[in-house]
Coordinates of C-alpha atoms in Angstrom, one line a residue:
M30 CA 5.1 -70.9 -41.2
S31 CA 7.9 -68.8 -42.3
E32 CA 8.1 -64.8 -41.6
I33 CA 7.9 -64.6 -45.4
E34 CA 4.7 -66.9 -45.7
A35 CA 3.0 -65.1 -42.7
Y36 CA 3.7 -61.6 -44.4
L37 CA 2.4 -62.8 -47.8
Q38 CA -0.5 -64.4 -46.1
Q39 CA -1.3 -61.1 -44.4
Q40 CA -0.9 -59.1 -47.8
T41 CA -3.3 -61.3 -49.7
Q42 CA -6.2 -61.4 -47.2
I43 CA -9.3 -60.7 -49.0
R44 CA -10.3 -56.9 -48.7
G45 CA -13.6 -58.1 -50.0
R46 CA -15.5 -54.8 -50.2
S47 CA -17.6 -56.1 -53.0
A48 CA -17.9 -59.7 -51.5
Y49 CA -21.6 -60.8 -51.3
H50 CA -23.4 -61.1 -48.1
E51 CA -27.3 -61.6 -47.4
D52 CA -27.6 -58.0 -46.2
L53 CA -26.8 -56.8 -49.8
S54 CA -29.2 -56.2 -52.7
L55 CA -28.2 -58.6 -55.2
E56 CA -28.6 -56.2 -58.1
S57 CA -26.5 -53.5 -56.2
W58 CA -23.8 -56.0 -55.3
R59 CA -23.7 -57.2 -58.9
M60 CA -23.3 -53.7 -60.3
E61 CA -20.7 -52.8 -57.9
L62 CA -18.7 -55.9 -58.3
R63 CA -18.9 -55.8 -62.0
H64 CA -17.7 -52.4 -62.3
H65 CA -14.6 -53.1 -60.0
V66 CA -13.6 -56.6 -61.9
Q67 CA -13.8 -54.8 -65.1
E68 CA -11.3 -51.9 -63.6
R69 CA -9.0 -54.6 -62.6
L70 CA -9.0 -56.5 -65.8
G71 CA -8.1 -53.4 -67.7
N72 CA -9.9 -50.7 -69.7
I73 CA -12.2 -51.8 -72.7
P74 CA -12.2 -49.6 -75.9
A75 CA -14.8 -46.8 -75.6
V76 CA -15.8 -47.8 -79.1
A77 CA -15.7 -51.2 -80.6
A78 CA -13.8 -51.7 -83.6
A79 CA -15.6 -53.1 -86.9
L80 CA -15.5 -56.9 -86.8
N81 CA -14.6 -57.1 -90.7
P82 CA -15.0 -61.0 -90.7
V83 CA -13.1 -62.7 -93.5
P84 CA -13.6 -66.2 -94.4
I85 CA -10.4 -68.6 -94.3
E86 CA -11.6 -71.9 -94.9
R87 CA -14.8 -74.0 -95.0
V88 CA -14.6 -77.6 -94.8
T89 CA -17.4 -80.5 -95.0
C90 CA -17.1 -82.9 -91.8
D91 CA -18.7 -85.6 -90.5
G92 CA -21.9 -84.2 -89.5
Y93 CA -21.0 -80.3 -89.4
I94 CA -19.3 -77.8 -91.4
R95 CA -16.3 -76.3 -90.2
E96 CA -15.5 -72.8 -91.1
R97 CA -12.8 -70.5 -90.1
V98 CA -13.2 -66.9 -90.0
E99 CA -10.9 -64.0 -89.1
I100 CA -12.5 -61.1 -87.1
T101 CA -11.2 -57.7 -85.6
T102 CA -11.2 -57.6 -81.9
Y103 CA -9.4 -54.5 -80.9
A104 CA -8.3 -51.9 -83.4
G105 CA -5.2 -53.5 -85.1
L106 CA -5.8 -56.9 -83.5
R107 CA -7.3 -60.0 -85.3
M108 CA -8.5 -63.3 -84.1
P109 CA -9.1 -66.4 -86.0
V110 CA -12.5 -68.4 -84.9
Y111 CA -13.4 -71.8 -85.9
V112 CA -17.4 -71.8 -86.6
L113 CA -18.9 -75.2 -86.8
I114 CA -22.3 -75.6 -88.0
P115 CA -24.6 -78.6 -87.7
N116 CA -25.5 -79.8 -91.2
N117 CA -28.3 -82.4 -90.4
V118 CA -30.3 -79.8 -88.1
S119 CA -33.2 -77.6 -89.4
V120 CA -32.3 -74.1 -88.9
T121 CA -35.7 -72.5 -87.5
E122 CA -36.3 -68.8 -88.1
K123 CA -34.9 -67.8 -85.1
G124 CA -31.8 -69.9 -85.4
L125 CA -29.9 -72.4 -83.5
P126 CA -28.5 -72.0 -79.9
A127 CA -24.6 -71.4 -80.0
I128 CA -21.9 -72.1 -77.7
V129 CA -18.6 -70.1 -77.5
A130 CA -16.0 -72.9 -76.9
C131 CA -12.7 -71.5 -75.0
H132 CA -9.6 -73.6 -75.0
G133 CA -7.1 -74.1 -72.3
H134 CA -3.2 -74.1 -72.1
G135 CA -2.3 -76.3 -75.2
Y136 CA -2.1 -75.6 -79.0
G137 CA -5.0 -73.4 -79.4
S138 CA -8.6 -73.5 -81.0
R139 CA -7.5 -76.8 -83.4
E140 CA -7.0 -78.7 -80.1
I141 CA -10.8 -78.8 -79.2
C142 CA -11.9 -79.1 -82.9
G143 CA -10.5 -82.3 -83.7
L144 CA -7.4 -81.4 -85.4
E145 CA -3.6 -81.8 -85.1
P146 CA -1.6 -78.4 -84.6
D147 CA -1.1 -78.0 -88.5
G148 CA -4.9 -78.2 -89.1
S149 CA -5.1 -81.9 -90.1
P150 CA -7.4 -84.2 -88.8
R151 CA -6.6 -85.7 -85.5
V152 CA -5.1 -89.1 -85.5
G153 CA -4.1 -89.6 -81.8
E154 CA -6.0 -89.4 -78.5
P155 CA -7.6 -85.9 -77.9
G156 CA -6.1 -85.0 -74.3
L157 CA -7.7 -83.1 -71.7
H158 CA -9.9 -81.1 -74.1
K159 CA -11.7 -84.2 -75.4
D160 CA -12.6 -82.4 -78.5
F161 CA -15.4 -80.6 -77.0
A162 CA -16.2 -78.1 -79.4
V163 CA -17.0 -81.2 -81.8
A164 CA -19.1 -82.9 -79.2
L165 CA -21.1 -79.7 -79.0
V166 CA -21.8 -79.3 -82.5
K167 CA -22.8 -83.0 -82.8
R168 CA -25.5 -82.1 -80.3
G169 CA -26.7 -79.5 -82.7
Y170 CA -25.1 -76.4 -81.3
V171 CA -23.3 -73.8 -83.4
V172 CA -20.0 -73.7 -81.7
A173 CA -17.5 -70.8 -82.1
A174 CA -13.9 -71.6 -81.0
P175 CA -11.7 -68.6 -81.0
E176 CA -7.8 -69.0 -80.9
L177 CA -7.1 -67.2 -77.5
L178 CA -4.4 -64.8 -77.5
G179 CA -1.0 -66.2 -77.1
F180 CA -1.7 -69.9 -78.1
G181 CA -1.4 -71.4 -81.9
D182 CA -1.5 -68.9 -84.4
R183 CA -1.4 -66.0 -82.0
R184 CA 1.9 -66.6 -80.7
L185 CA 4.7 -64.3 -80.9
E186 CA 6.9 -64.6 -84.0
E187 CA 9.7 -65.7 -81.7
D188 CA 7.8 -68.5 -80.4
R189 CA 6.4 -69.9 -83.7
D190 CA 9.2 -72.6 -84.0
A191 CA 8.6 -73.8 -80.4
P192 CA 6.6 -77.0 -79.8
P193 CA 2.8 -76.6 -80.7
G194 CA 2.0 -76.6 -76.9
A195 CA 4.4 -73.8 -76.2
S196 CA 2.8 -70.4 -75.5
S197 CA 3.5 -66.7 -75.4
C198 CA 1.4 -66.0 -72.6
T199 CA 4.1 -64.9 -70.2
K200 CA 5.7 -62.3 -72.5
I201 CA 2.3 -60.9 -73.6
A202 CA 1.1 -60.8 -70.0
A203 CA 4.1 -59.1 -68.7
H204 CA 3.7 -56.3 -71.2
L205 CA 0.3 -56.0 -70.7
L206 CA 0.8 -55.6 -67.0
M207 CA 3.4 -52.9 -67.5
A208 CA 0.8 -50.8 -69.3
G209 CA -1.7 -51.2 -66.6
Q210 CA -3.5 -53.9 -68.6
T211 CA -3.8 -57.7 -68.5
L212 CA -4.1 -60.8 -70.6
A213 CA -7.0 -62.3 -68.9
G214 CA -8.9 -58.9 -69.7
H215 CA -7.8 -59.0 -73.4
R216 CA -9.2 -62.3 -73.7
V217 CA -12.4 -61.5 -72.0
Y218 CA -13.0 -58.6 -74.2
E219 CA -12.0 -60.5 -77.4
T220 CA -14.5 -63.3 -76.2
T221 CA -17.3 -60.7 -76.1
R222 CA -16.4 -59.9 -79.6
V223 CA -17.2 -63.3 -80.5
L224 CA -20.5 -62.8 -79.0
D225 CA -20.9 -59.9 -81.3
Y226 CA -20.1 -62.1 -84.2
L227 CA -22.2 -64.6 -83.4
S228 CA -24.9 -62.3 -83.3
T229 CA -24.6 -61.5 -87.0
R230 CA -24.6 -65.2 -88.1
S231 CA -28.2 -66.1 -89.6
E232 CA -27.9 -69.7 -88.2
V233 CA -27.8 -68.4 -84.6
D234 CA -30.2 -67.5 -82.2
S235 CA -28.7 -64.4 -80.4
N236 CA -31.0 -65.0 -77.4
R237 CA -29.5 -68.5 -76.7
I238 CA -26.0 -68.3 -76.5
G239 CA -23.7 -70.0 -73.9
S240 CA -20.0 -70.4 -73.2
M241 CA -18.0 -73.5 -72.3
G242 CA -14.5 -73.4 -71.2
I243 CA -11.7 -75.5 -69.6
S244 CA -8.7 -74.4 -67.4
G245 CA -7.6 -71.1 -68.5
G246 CA -10.6 -71.3 -71.0
G247 CA -12.7 -71.9 -67.7
L248 CA -11.4 -68.3 -66.6
V249 CA -12.3 -66.9 -69.8
T250 CA -15.8 -68.3 -69.6
A251 CA -16.2 -67.4 -66.2
F252 CA -15.2 -63.8 -66.4
T253 CA -17.0 -63.2 -69.7
A254 CA -20.3 -64.6 -68.4
A255 CA -19.8 -62.7 -65.1
L256 CA -19.7 -59.3 -67.3
D257 CA -21.5 -60.0 -70.2
E258 CA -25.3 -61.1 -69.7
R259 CA -25.6 -62.1 -73.5
C260 CA -23.9 -65.2 -72.3
Q261 CA -27.1 -66.9 -71.1
V262 CA -25.3 -70.2 -69.9
A263 CA -21.8 -70.9 -68.7
V264 CA -20.0 -74.2 -68.3
V265 CA -16.9 -73.8 -66.3
S266 CA -14.5 -77.0 -66.3
G267 CA -11.2 -77.3 -64.3
Y268 CA -11.4 -73.8 -63.2
A269 CA -13.9 -73.2 -60.5
S270 CA -11.9 -72.6 -57.3
T271 CA -10.6 -70.0 -54.8
F272 CA -7.6 -67.8 -55.7
H273 CA -6.0 -68.8 -52.4
G274 CA -6.8 -72.5 -53.1
S275 CA -5.1 -72.6 -56.3
I276 CA -3.8 -69.3 -58.1
L277 CA -1.9 -68.4 -54.8
D278 CA -1.2 -72.2 -53.9
R279 CA 1.1 -73.1 -56.8
N280 CA 2.7 -72.0 -59.7
H281 CA 0.6 -70.7 -62.3
C282 CA 0.9 -69.3 -65.8
L283 CA 1.0 -65.5 -65.6
D284 CA -2.2 -64.9 -67.6
N285 CA -4.1 -66.1 -64.1
Y286 CA -3.0 -63.1 -62.4
I287 CA -5.0 -59.8 -62.0
P288 CA -3.6 -56.9 -59.9
G289 CA -5.6 -55.9 -56.9
I290 CA -8.5 -58.5 -57.7
L291 CA -8.2 -59.6 -53.9
Q292 CA -9.2 -56.3 -52.8
E293 CA -12.7 -57.0 -54.7
A294 CA -13.6 -60.3 -53.8
E295 CA -12.7 -64.1 -54.0
L296 CA -13.0 -66.2 -57.2
P297 CA -16.4 -67.8 -56.3
D298 CA -18.1 -64.1 -55.7
I299 CA -16.9 -63.3 -59.2
I300 CA -18.2 -66.5 -60.9
G301 CA -21.3 -65.8 -59.0
L302 CA -21.9 -62.8 -60.7
I303 CA -23.6 -65.3 -63.4
A304 CA -26.4 -65.8 -61.0
P305 CA -29.2 -66.3 -61.7
R306 CA -28.4 -67.6 -65.2
P307 CA -27.7 -71.4 -65.4
L308 CA -24.0 -72.5 -64.4
F309 CA -22.6 -76.0 -64.6
L310 CA -19.1 -76.8 -63.0
E311 CA -17.0 -79.7 -64.1
I312 CA -15.0 -80.8 -61.0
G313 CA -12.1 -83.8 -61.4
S314 CA -11.5 -85.5 -58.4
E315 CA -7.9 -85.7 -59.0
D316 CA -7.3 -82.4 -60.6
K317 CA -3.8 -81.1 -59.5
V318 CA -4.2 -77.9 -60.9
F319 CA -7.6 -76.6 -59.3
P320 CA -7.7 -79.2 -56.3
L321 CA -10.9 -80.8 -55.2
H322 CA -11.0 -79.0 -51.9
S323 CA -10.8 -75.5 -53.0
A324 CA -13.2 -76.3 -56.0
H325 CA -15.7 -77.6 -53.3
E326 CA -15.2 -74.6 -51.2
A327 CA -15.8 -72.5 -54.2
H328 CA -19.2 -74.6 -55.2
Q329 CA -20.5 -74.1 -51.5
R330 CA -19.9 -70.5 -52.0
L331 CA -21.8 -70.2 -55.4
K332 CA -24.8 -72.6 -53.7
M333 CA -25.1 -69.5 -51.3
I334 CA -25.2 -66.9 -53.9
Y335 CA -27.8 -69.0 -56.4
T336 CA -30.0 -69.6 -53.5
H337 CA -30.3 -66.1 -52.4
A338 CA -30.8 -65.2 -55.8
G339 CA -33.8 -67.6 -55.9
A340 CA -32.2 -69.8 -58.6
E341 CA -30.7 -72.7 -56.7
Q342 CA -32.0 -75.1 -59.4
A343 CA -29.8 -72.9 -62.0
L344 CA -26.5 -74.5 -60.4
D345 CA -25.2 -77.6 -61.0
A346 CA -22.2 -79.6 -60.8
D347 CA -20.5 -83.0 -61.9
Y348 CA -17.7 -84.2 -59.5
F349 CA -16.3 -86.8 -61.6
D350 CA -13.5 -89.6 -61.2
G351 CA -10.6 -87.7 -63.3
G352 CA -8.0 -85.1 -63.5
H353 CA -7.7 -81.6 -65.1
E354 CA -9.9 -82.4 -68.3
I355 CA -13.2 -82.2 -69.8
S356 CA -15.7 -84.9 -68.6
G357 CA -18.7 -84.4 -70.7
A358 CA -20.5 -87.2 -68.8
K359 CA -23.5 -85.0 -67.6
V360 CA -22.8 -81.6 -68.9
Y361 CA -24.2 -82.0 -72.6
D362 CA -27.5 -83.4 -71.5
W363 CA -27.7 -80.3 -68.9
L364 CA -26.9 -78.1 -71.8
D365 CA -29.8 -79.3 -73.9
K366 CA -32.3 -78.6 -70.7
V367 CA -31.2 -75.1 -69.9
L368 CA -30.4 -73.7 -73.6

């Protein structure tokens, strides 16, 4: 180990003032760590802006309706969201369960909704996302697929002529960091606004809303569920890991970095804030982005937290043969049981 590497290792030691241990009250730990994580992500508006939803399109698909709406997240910032609604499922008085589906790096919300970058129906292979928003709506869930900031239609003007999979993450993240904020924090807050919007939909049971995300969308899902208990169930695919085992071990997009977060806790403790609510992890044996060894370490830490919360049965995982991708082999059946 070089002198520089040793210095960096010392500087990134976990201060862990909010790391969970069995001598702590679960509730007091949860309240403290949530507060600190929210501070690290960046301030949220004192007053939420009016959503002002505007419909953009409504298309009849095979077994579901696909709507696209635009909502206000922050004052002065609008977000397009695909809403997929089953058309062969009877809507009860309470409504249907719903899932917020968060895409990872790629060309945005269209990539998980069976669409090409231009919005036309997909003709090729679905890629790592496996059109999981479509898979969910065909299981009977109302699905909201937001366009995360920096992707697809929410790229900077200077990036609009770049290939569809190119993002504006780096520049947006850098500007926000200079203002004491983070891109991760913006995406998490915007996802809470999607929860706000889903709660206004007559098709949705607002007490049965979960979230599922892959990679960078796994970050958004994990942190949103950790901070907002309206998210009753979380599925984190290709993200559950440790900061040291992935984010600090290889080059990542700047949207993954949250200043000072290691002064609070490691990533599994932050994900552990979801306890005792149901949590499912998808872990690919050949994932080169969030590798198996650190994913397993995170899972073991989460098992401890869930056991101390008296909710060990609420935590499950699928270690599947594959890479950095959605599996779906077990998680959809699991969702049917818990949501």
